[in-house]
């Protein structure tokens, strides 16, 4: 019976982490910066483009870089492993498209990218949070108008 209970808890934890990552994508795309910050542990770190940063730096840079763009982030194929009662790690396939405003008649500038998020999670106050996030891009293509200027 105890083994069935722990299996049930493992499956429940994995589902909660999937929901956490879904909210991450939605909050980035809807520019819900406060909500995005709330998905991370207080001492969380991220590595994007090779730069290690605090979660505050990450949210600030995302807000600044994305600006008035339109973005669509999608993650799939989660490989989630519960490593302890309050720790887990995961790898997600990702794809994103970011389009920046253009002048009338100009082709849109932006990016279309693919890669993987490698993450660590921690359960805090009975809620899963992102503790470490590393985006490793495999490919990054410009949109028809080229890469963005910013």
Backbone as a printed PyTorch tensor [residue, N CA C, xyz], in Angstrom:
tensor([[[  0.8240,  -1.1980,   0.0000],
         [  0.0000,   0.0000,   0.0000],
         [  0.8670,   1.2610,   0.0000]],

        [[  1.9580,   1.2340,   0.7810],
         [  2.8280,   2.4060,   0.8590],
         [  3.4700,   2.7050,  -0.4920]],

        [[  3.8610,   1.6630,  -1.2230],
         [  4.4580,   1.8420,  -2.5370],
         [  3.4680,   2.4810,  -3.5060]],

        [[  2.2130,   2.0660,  -3.4530],
         [  1.1700,   2.6470,  -4.3030],
         [  0.9560,   4.1180,  -3.9610]],

        [[  1.0300,   4.4390,  -2.6570],
         [  0.8750,   5.8380,  -2.2320],
         [  2.0230,   6.6840,  -2.7680]],

        [[  3.2640,   6.1790,  -2.7000],
         [  4.3940,   6.9590,  -3.1890],
         [  4.3470,   7.0870,  -4.7120]],

        [[  3.8820,   6.0470,  -5.4070],
         [  3.7140,   6.1320,  -6.8530],
         [  2.6820,   7.1810,  -7.2160]],

        [[  1.6130,   7.2250,  -6.4570],
         [  0.5510,   8.2160,  -6.6610],
         [  1.1000,   9.6350,  -6.4250]],

        [[  1.8930,   9.7870,  -5.3850],
         [  2.4900,  11.0890,  -5.0870],
         [  3.4590,  11.5070,  -6.1960]],

        [[  4.2460,  10.5720,  -6.6950],
         [  5.1750,  10.8650,  -7.7840],
         [  4.4270,  11.3580,  -9.0170]],

        [[  3.3550,  10.6640,  -9.3850],
         [  2.5650,  11.0740, -10.5450],
         [  1.9180,  12.4360, -10.3190]],

        [[  1.4470,  12.6820,  -9.1220],
         [  0.8580,  13.9770,  -8.7740],
         [  1.9030,  15.0900,  -8.8720]],

        [[  3.0980,  14.8330,  -8.3520],
         [  4.1740,  15.8270,  -8.4160],
         [  4.5540,  16.1320,  -9.8670]],

        [[  4.6420,  15.1040, -10.6980],
         [  4.9770,  15.3060, -12.1110],
         [  3.9170,  16.1620, -12.7900]],

        [[  2.6540,  15.9090, -12.5140],
         [  1.5770,  16.7190, -13.0970],
         [  1.6580,  18.1720, -12.6360]],

        [[  1.9940,  18.3980, -11.3820],
         [  2.1320,  19.7670, -10.8680],
         [  3.2870,  20.4890, -11.5570]],

        [[  4.3730,  19.7890, -11.8190],
         [  5.5140,  20.3980, -12.5110],
         [  5.1420,  20.7140, -13.9580]],

        [[  4.3670,  19.8510, -14.6010],
         [  3.8910,  20.1410, -15.9600],
         [  3.0450,  21.4140, -15.9780]],

        [[  2.1770,  21.5720, -14.9890],
         [  1.3490,  22.7840, -14.9000],
         [  2.2140,  24.0140, -14.6520]],

        [[  3.2410,  23.8650, -13.8320],
         [  4.1740,  24.9560, -13.5600],
         [  4.8110,  25.4360, -14.8680]],

        [[  5.2700,  24.5180, -15.6920],
         [  5.9250,  24.8960, -16.9440],
         [  4.9230,  25.4850, -17.9330]],

        [[  3.7070,  24.9880, -17.9350],
         [  2.6640,  25.5650, -18.7970],
         [  2.4060,  27.0200, -18.4070]],

        [[  2.3400,  27.2890, -17.1050],
         [  2.1500,  28.6730, -16.6420],
         [  3.3350,  29.5420, -17.0440]],

        [[  4.5440,  28.9870, -16.9700],
         [  5.7350,  29.7310, -17.3800],
         [  5.5560,  30.2300, -18.8210]],

        [[  5.2050,  29.3560, -19.7400],
         [  5.0320,  29.7470, -21.1420],
         [  3.9190,  30.7810, -21.2860]],

        [[  2.8080,  30.5520, -20.6220],
         [  1.6770,  31.4780, -20.7260],
         [  2.0340,  32.8460, -20.1610]],

        [[  2.7070,  32.8810, -19.0190],
         [  3.0550,  34.1630, -18.3950],
         [  4.0630,  34.9370, -19.2410]],

        [[  5.0200,  34.2530, -19.8690],
         [  5.9510,  34.9540, -20.7640],
         [  5.1770,  35.5450, -21.9370]],

        [[  4.3260,  34.7410, -22.5680],
         [  3.6160,  35.1850, -23.7650],
         [  2.5600,  36.2480, -23.4880]],

        [[  2.0130,  36.2830, -22.2860],
         [  1.0020,  37.3000, -21.9420],
         [  1.6060,  38.4630, -21.1690]],

        [[  2.9310,  38.4170, -20.9830],
         [  3.6770,  39.4860, -20.3000],
         [  3.2110,  39.6880, -18.8620]],

        [[  2.8960,  38.5910, -18.2010],
         [  2.5200,  38.6200, -16.7810],
         [  3.8030,  38.4570, -15.9620]],

        [[  4.5350,  39.5500, -15.8090],
         [  5.8590,  39.5050, -15.1810],
         [  5.7910,  39.1560, -13.7100]],

        [[  4.7860,  39.6550, -13.0070],
         [  4.6350,  39.3240, -11.5840],
         [  4.3180,  37.8400, -11.4150]],

        [[  3.4170,  37.3390, -12.2530],
         [  3.0950,  35.9140, -12.2120],
         [  4.3080,  35.0600, -12.5420]],

        [[  5.0830,  35.4940, -13.5440],
         [  6.2880,  34.7610, -13.9270],
         [  7.2600,  34.6910, -12.7610]],

        [[  7.4950,  35.8060, -12.0920],
         [  8.4270,  35.8250, -10.9570],
         [  7.9770,  34.8480,  -9.8790]],

        [[  6.6740,  34.7250,  -9.6790],
         [  6.1210,  33.8490,  -8.6520],
         [  6.3130,  32.3630,  -8.9140]],

        [[  6.7420,  32.0010, -10.1110],
         [  6.9680,  30.5920, -10.4500],
         [  8.3520,  30.1010, -10.0340]],

        [[  9.1910,  31.0230,  -9.5690],
         [ 10.5730,  30.7090,  -9.2310],
         [ 10.8080,  30.7860,  -7.7240]],

        [[ 11.6900,  29.9190,  -7.2270],
         [ 12.1340,  30.0000,  -5.8350],
         [ 12.8890,  31.3140,  -5.6460]],

        [[ 12.9160,  31.7990,  -4.4200],
         [ 13.5680,  33.0810,  -4.1380],
         [ 15.0250,  33.1100,  -4.5610]],

        [[ 15.7220,  31.9930,  -4.4360],
         [ 17.1430,  31.9470,  -4.7760],
         [ 17.3910,  31.2930,  -6.1440]],

        [[ 16.3790,  31.2930,  -6.9970],
         [ 16.4850,  30.6470,  -8.3060],
         [ 17.5310,  31.3380,  -9.1700]],

        [[ 18.1170,  30.5530, -10.0700],
         [ 19.0950,  31.0430, -11.0310],
         [ 18.6910,  30.5580, -12.4170]],

        [[ 19.0680,  31.3260, -13.4300],
         [ 18.8080,  30.9000, -14.8050],
         [ 20.0420,  31.1580, -15.6440]],

        [[ 20.1740,  30.3740, -16.6950],
         [ 21.2450,  30.5620, -17.6590],
         [ 20.6040,  30.6350, -19.0380]],

        [[ 20.6690,  31.8120, -19.6180],
         [ 20.1520,  32.0200, -20.9670],
         [ 21.2520,  32.6910, -21.7630]],

        [[ 21.6000,  32.1350, -22.8920],
         [ 22.6670,  32.7120, -23.6940],
         [ 24.0250,  32.6530, -23.0170]],

        [[ 24.1920,  31.7160, -22.1040],
         [ 25.4740,  31.5550, -21.4320],
         [ 25.6640,  32.4080, -20.1900]],

        [[ 24.7490,  33.3320, -19.9270],
         [ 24.8710,  34.2140, -18.7650],
         [ 24.0620,  33.6850, -17.5910]],

        [[ 24.7330,  33.4800, -16.4540],
         [ 24.0580,  33.0530, -15.2290],
         [ 23.4800,  34.2850, -14.5520]],

        [[ 22.2130,  34.2070, -14.1340],
         [ 21.5540,  35.3760, -13.5580],
         [ 20.5340,  34.9760, -12.4950]],

        [[ 20.2300,  35.9370, -11.6360],
         [ 19.1810,  35.7370, -10.6430],
         [ 17.8350,  35.7770, -11.3490]],

        [[ 16.8090,  35.3410, -10.6570],
         [ 15.4710,  35.3600, -11.2600],
         [ 15.0200,  36.7980, -11.5020]],

        [[ 15.4030,  37.7250, -10.6360],
         [ 15.0400,  39.1300, -10.8440],
         [ 15.6820,  39.6630, -12.1210]],

        [[ 16.9510,  39.3040, -12.3410],
         [ 17.6360,  39.7250, -13.5630],
         [ 16.9830,  39.0960, -14.7850]],

        [[ 16.6360,  37.8160, -14.6880],
         [ 15.9960,  37.1280, -15.8030],
         [ 14.6730,  37.7960, -16.1780]],

        [[ 13.8100,  38.0590, -15.2010],
         [ 12.5010,  38.6600, -15.4870],
         [ 12.6830,  40.0630, -16.0660]],

        [[ 13.6040,  40.8200, -15.5210],
         [ 13.8690,  42.1760, -16.0190],
         [ 14.3740,  42.1460, -17.4630]],

        [[ 15.3110,  41.2510, -17.7650],
         [ 15.8420,  41.1420, -19.1260],
         [ 14.7700,  40.6560, -20.1060]],

        [[ 13.9540,  39.7030, -19.6810],
         [ 12.8770,  39.2090, -20.5480],
         [ 11.9000,  40.3350, -20.8590]],

        [[ 11.5250,  41.0930, -19.8380],
         [ 10.5950,  42.2160, -20.0170],
         [ 11.1740,  43.2380, -20.9890]],

        [[ 12.4470,  43.5630, -20.8130],
         [ 13.1050,  44.5620, -21.6700],
         [ 13.2590,  44.0460, -23.1020]],

        [[ 13.7520,  42.8110, -23.2620],
         [ 14.0220,  42.2900, -24.5990],
         [ 12.7360,  42.0470, -25.3790]],

        [[ 11.7320,  41.4880, -24.7370],
         [ 10.4970,  41.1700, -25.4490],
         [  9.6980,  42.4240, -25.7930]],

        [[  9.7680,  43.4450, -24.9390],
         [  9.1430,  44.7340, -25.2330],
         [  7.7530,  44.6020, -25.8170]],

        [[  7.5730,  45.1670, -27.0180],
         [  6.2620,  45.1680, -27.6980],
         [  6.1010,  43.9990, -28.6640]],

        [[  6.9400,  43.0000, -28.5410],
         [  6.8650,  41.8580, -29.4500],
         [  5.6430,  40.9940, -29.1310]],

        [[  5.3850,  40.0830, -30.0440],
         [  4.4030,  39.0310, -29.8250],
         [  5.1890,  37.7250, -29.8000]],

        [[  4.9310,  36.9080, -28.7810],
         [  5.6810,  35.6570, -28.6800],
         [  4.7410,  34.4840, -28.4540]],

        [[  5.2100,  33.3410, -28.9010],
         [  4.5070,  32.0860, -28.6640],
         [  5.5780,  31.0710, -28.2680]],

        [[  5.4780,  30.5810, -27.0420],
         [  6.4080,  29.5720, -26.5370],
         [  5.6510,  28.2610, -26.3780]],

        [[  6.2990,  27.1940, -26.7690],
         [  5.6920,  25.8810, -26.6410],
         [  6.7410,  24.9080, -26.1110]],

        [[  6.3460,  24.1110, -25.1380],
         [  7.2320,  23.0760, -24.6130],
         [  6.5390,  21.7320, -24.7560]],

        [[  7.3480,  20.6870, -24.8900],
         [  6.7750,  19.3520, -25.0780],
         [  7.7850,  18.3030, -24.6330]],

        [[  7.3610,  17.0770, -24.6840],
         [  8.1900,  15.9090, -24.4010],
         [  8.9070,  16.0090, -23.0520]],

        [[  8.1800,  16.2680, -21.9670],
         [  8.8600,  16.4150, -20.6790],
         [  9.4730,  15.1100, -20.1830]],

        [[ 10.6880,  15.2380, -19.6940],
         [ 11.3670,  14.1380, -19.0010],
         [ 11.5390,  14.6150, -17.5660]],

        [[ 10.6310,  14.2370, -16.6990],
         [ 10.6380,  14.7290, -15.3250],
         [ 10.9880,  13.5840, -14.3830]],

        [[ 11.9330,  13.8530, -13.5070],
         [ 12.3650,  12.8650, -12.5210],
         [ 12.2520,  13.4830, -11.1250]],

        [[ 11.5040,  12.8370, -10.2600],
         [ 11.4160,  13.2550,  -8.8670],
         [ 12.6610,  12.7030,  -8.1750]],

        [[ 13.4990,  13.5800,  -7.6540],
         [ 14.7780,  13.1540,  -7.0870],
         [ 14.7620,  13.0890,  -5.5670]],

        [[ 13.7090,  13.5890,  -4.9440],
         [ 13.5600,  13.5620,  -3.4950],
         [ 12.1760,  14.0710,  -3.1320]],

        [[ 11.8380,  14.0880,  -1.8520],
         [ 10.5010,  14.5350,  -1.4480],
         [ 10.1940,  15.9750,  -1.8650]],

        [[ 11.2260,  16.8040,  -2.0100],
         [ 11.0110,  18.2090,  -2.3560],
         [ 11.9310,  18.6740,  -3.4790]],

        [[ 12.4480,  17.7380,  -4.2790],
         [ 13.3310,  18.1060,  -5.3870],
         [ 12.9930,  17.2800,  -6.6220]],

        [[ 13.2300,  17.8870,  -7.7720],
         [ 12.9890,  17.2090,  -9.0500],
         [ 13.8340,  17.8870, -10.1170]],

        [[ 13.9410,  17.2150, -11.2580],
         [ 14.6000,  17.8320, -12.4010],
         [ 13.8410,  17.4310, -13.6570]],

        [[ 14.0120,  18.2460, -14.6860],
         [ 13.3000,  17.9650, -15.9250],
         [ 14.0030,  18.5420, -17.1290]],

        [[ 13.6990,  17.9490, -18.2790],
         [ 14.1600,  18.4420, -19.5650],
         [ 12.9270,  18.5530, -20.4570]],

        [[ 12.8070,  19.6790, -21.1390],
         [ 11.6650,  19.9500, -22.0140],
         [ 12.1680,  20.3330, -23.4000]],

        [[ 11.5940,  19.7590, -24.4450],
         [ 11.8080,  20.2790, -25.7830],
         [ 11.0650,  21.5990, -25.8860]],

        [[ 11.6380,  22.5770, -26.5940],
         [ 10.9610,  23.8690, -26.7070],
         [ 11.0400,  24.4130, -28.1230]],

        [[ 10.0550,  25.2530, -28.4370],
         [ 10.0320,  26.0140, -29.6810],
         [  9.4290,  27.3640, -29.3650]],

        [[ 10.0110,  28.4090, -29.9130],
         [  9.4310,  29.7300, -29.7160],
         [  9.5250,  30.5480, -30.9930]],

        [[  8.5610,  31.4400, -31.1330],
         [  8.5440,  32.4180, -32.2150],
         [  8.3060,  33.7710, -31.5570]],

        [[  9.1650,  34.7320, -31.8730],
         [  9.0240,  36.0850, -31.3360],
         [  9.0450,  37.0370, -32.5230]],

        [[  7.9700,  37.8180, -32.6630],
         [  7.8290,  38.7680, -33.7620],
         [  7.8000,  40.1750, -33.1970]],

        [[  8.6550,  41.0410, -33.7530],
         [  8.7310,  42.4290, -33.2980],
         [  7.9400,  43.3310, -34.2360]],

        [[  7.3840,  44.4200, -33.7100],
         [  6.6020,  45.3260, -34.5570],
         [  7.4400,  45.8280, -35.7380]],

        [[  6.8050,  45.9520, -36.9000],
         [  7.4950,  46.4580, -38.0860],
         [  6.6560,  47.5760, -38.6900]],

        [[  7.2870,  48.3350, -39.5420],
         [  6.5870,  49.4060, -40.2500],
         [  5.7430,  48.8050, -41.3680]],

        [[  4.7260,  49.5170, -41.7460],
         [  3.8330,  49.0810, -42.8060],
         [  4.6360,  48.7210, -44.0620]],

        [[  4.3960,  47.5520, -44.5880],
         [  5.0750,  47.1030, -45.7980],
         [  6.4070,  46.4110, -45.5510]],

        [[  6.9040,  46.4330, -44.3200],
         [  8.1660,  45.7640, -43.9960],
         [  7.9050,  44.3460, -43.5030]],

        [[  8.8010,  43.4660, -43.8520],
         [  8.7070,  42.0970, -43.3410],
         [  9.0130,  42.1180, -41.8410]],

        [[  8.3290,  41.2880, -41.0670],
         [  8.5530,  41.3040, -39.6120],
         [  9.9410,  40.7850, -39.2320]],

        [[ 10.5310,  41.4430, -38.2410],
         [ 11.7780,  40.9680, -37.6580],
         [ 11.4330,  40.0560, -36.4940]],

        [[ 12.3090,  39.1180, -36.2220],
         [ 12.0720,  38.2450, -35.0850],
         [ 12.8710,  36.9700, -35.1860]],

        [[ 12.5120,  36.0350, -34.3330],
         [ 13.2340,  34.7730, -34.2630],
         [ 12.2700,  33.5910, -34.2270]],

        [[ 12.7660,  32.4770, -34.6980],
         [ 12.0820,  31.1910, -34.5600],
         [ 13.1560,  30.2470, -34.0390]],

        [[ 12.9560,  29.7410, -32.8300],
         [ 14.0030,  28.9560, -32.2010],
         [ 13.5210,  27.6200, -31.6660]],

        [[ 14.4960,  26.7320, -31.4860],
         [ 14.2640,  25.4060, -30.9370],
         [ 15.3740,  25.0880, -29.9520]],

        [[ 15.0640,  24.2520, -28.9950],
         [ 16.0920,  23.8370, -28.0430],
         [ 15.5070,  23.0330, -26.9060]],

        [[ 16.1760,  23.1140, -25.7700],
         [ 15.7430,  22.3840, -24.5710],
         [ 15.8950,  23.2580, -23.3420]],

        [[ 14.9080,  23.1790, -22.4760],
         [ 15.0340,  23.7140, -21.1250],
         [ 15.5090,  22.5690, -20.2440]],

        [[ 16.5660,  22.8000, -19.5000],
         [ 17.0080,  21.8570, -18.4700],
         [ 16.7650,  22.5600, -17.1400]],

        [[ 15.9730,  21.9210, -16.2800],
         [ 15.5270,  22.6030, -15.0700],
         [ 15.6500,  21.7380, -13.8260]],

        [[ 15.7200,  22.4200, -12.7060],
         [ 15.6200,  21.7990, -11.3870],
         [ 14.4770,  22.4880, -10.6650]],

        [[ 13.7600,  21.7040,  -9.8740],
         [ 12.5870,  22.2070,  -9.1650],
         [ 12.7410,  21.9450,  -7.6750]],

        [[ 12.0790,  22.7770,  -6.9070],
         [ 12.0580,  22.5910,  -5.4600],
         [ 10.6300,  22.8300,  -4.9750]],

        [[ 10.2060,  22.0010,  -4.0410],
         [  8.8820,  22.1700,  -3.4480],
         [  9.0310,  23.0930,  -2.2420]],

        [[  8.3190,  24.2240,  -2.2790],
         [  8.3590,  25.2200,  -1.2120],
         [  6.9250,  25.4570,  -0.7590]],

        [[  6.6820,  25.2950,   0.5360],
         [  5.3190,  25.4540,   1.0730],
         [  4.3080,  24.6350,   0.2840]],

        [[  4.7010,  23.4060,  -0.0510],
         [  3.8570,  22.4380,  -0.7510],
         [  3.5390,  22.8150,  -2.2050]],

        [[  4.3460,  23.7270,  -2.7900],
         [  4.1710,  24.1110,  -4.1930],
         [  5.4950,  23.9530,  -4.9230]],

        [[  5.4450,  23.3650,  -6.1100],
         [  6.6480,  23.2240,  -6.9180],
         [  7.0190,  24.5570,  -7.5430]],

        [[  8.3040,  24.9000,  -7.4880],
         [  8.8340,  26.1250,  -8.0750],
         [ 10.0830,  25.7850,  -8.8790]],

        [[ 10.4050,  26.6370,  -9.8320],
         [ 11.6280,  26.4710, -10.6060],
         [ 12.7880,  26.9740,  -9.7510]],

        [[ 13.7980,  26.1310,  -9.5740],
         [ 14.9700,  26.5070,  -8.7870],
         [ 16.1590,  26.8290,  -9.6920]],

        [[ 16.2140,  26.1640, -10.8370],
         [ 17.3100,  26.3840, -11.7900],
         [ 16.7570,  26.1670, -13.1900]],

        [[ 17.0420,  27.1030, -14.1030],
         [ 16.5540,  26.9930, -15.4780],
         [ 17.7030,  27.3030, -16.4270]],

        [[ 17.9290,  26.4100, -17.3630],
         [ 18.9940,  26.5700, -18.3500],
         [ 18.3930,  26.3280, -19.7270]],

        [[ 18.3530,  27.3600, -20.5710],
         [ 17.8510,  27.2040, -21.9330],
         [ 19.0370,  26.9540, -22.8530]],

        [[ 19.0150,  25.8170, -23.5170],
         [ 20.0650,  25.4620, -24.4690],
         [ 19.4370,  25.4240, -25.8550]],

        [[ 19.7570,  26.4200, -26.6550],
         [ 19.1950,  26.4920, -28.0060],
         [ 19.9660,  25.5830, -28.9530]],

        [[ 19.2160,  24.8900, -29.8030],
         [ 19.8100,  24.0470, -30.8320],
         [ 19.8420,  24.7630, -32.1760]],

        [[ 18.8590,  25.6400, -32.3740],
         [ 18.7460,  26.3530, -33.6490],
         [ 17.9970,  27.6540, -33.4040]],

        [[ 18.4180,  28.6980, -34.0950],
         [ 17.7590,  30.0030, -33.9920],
         [ 17.7760,  30.6380, -35.3720]],

        [[ 16.6030,  30.7510, -35.9930],
         [ 16.4840,  31.3100, -37.3420],
         [ 15.8410,  32.6910, -37.2760]],

        [[ 16.2700,  33.5980, -38.1520],
         [ 15.6040,  34.9010, -38.2260],
         [ 14.2800,  34.7710, -38.9830]],

        [[ 13.3440,  35.6550, -38.6750],
         [ 12.1350,  35.7400, -39.4870],
         [ 12.4850,  36.4640, -40.7840]],

        [[ 11.5160,  36.6350, -41.6650],
         [ 11.7440,  37.1800, -42.9940],
         [ 12.4640,  38.5370, -42.9760]],

        [[ 12.1600,  39.3840, -41.9820],
         [ 12.7660,  40.7070, -41.8910],
         [ 14.1100,  40.7280, -41.1960]],

        [[ 14.5660,  39.5770, -40.7350],
         [ 15.8610,  39.4810, -40.0630],
         [ 15.7300,  39.4050, -38.5630]],

        [[ 16.8760,  39.3230, -37.9220],
         [ 16.9110,  39.3010, -36.4560],
         [ 16.5070,  40.6790, -35.9360]],

        [[ 15.9430,  40.7370, -34.7330],
         [ 15.5700,  42.0330, -34.1580],
         [ 16.8130,  42.8730, -33.8680]],

        [[ 16.6230,  44.1950, -33.8510],
         [ 17.7200,  45.1230, -33.5720],
         [ 18.1050,  45.1290, -32.0980]],

        [[ 17.1400,  44.8590, -31.2030],
         [ 17.4270,  44.9820, -29.7620],
         [ 18.0380,  43.7620, -29.1860]]])
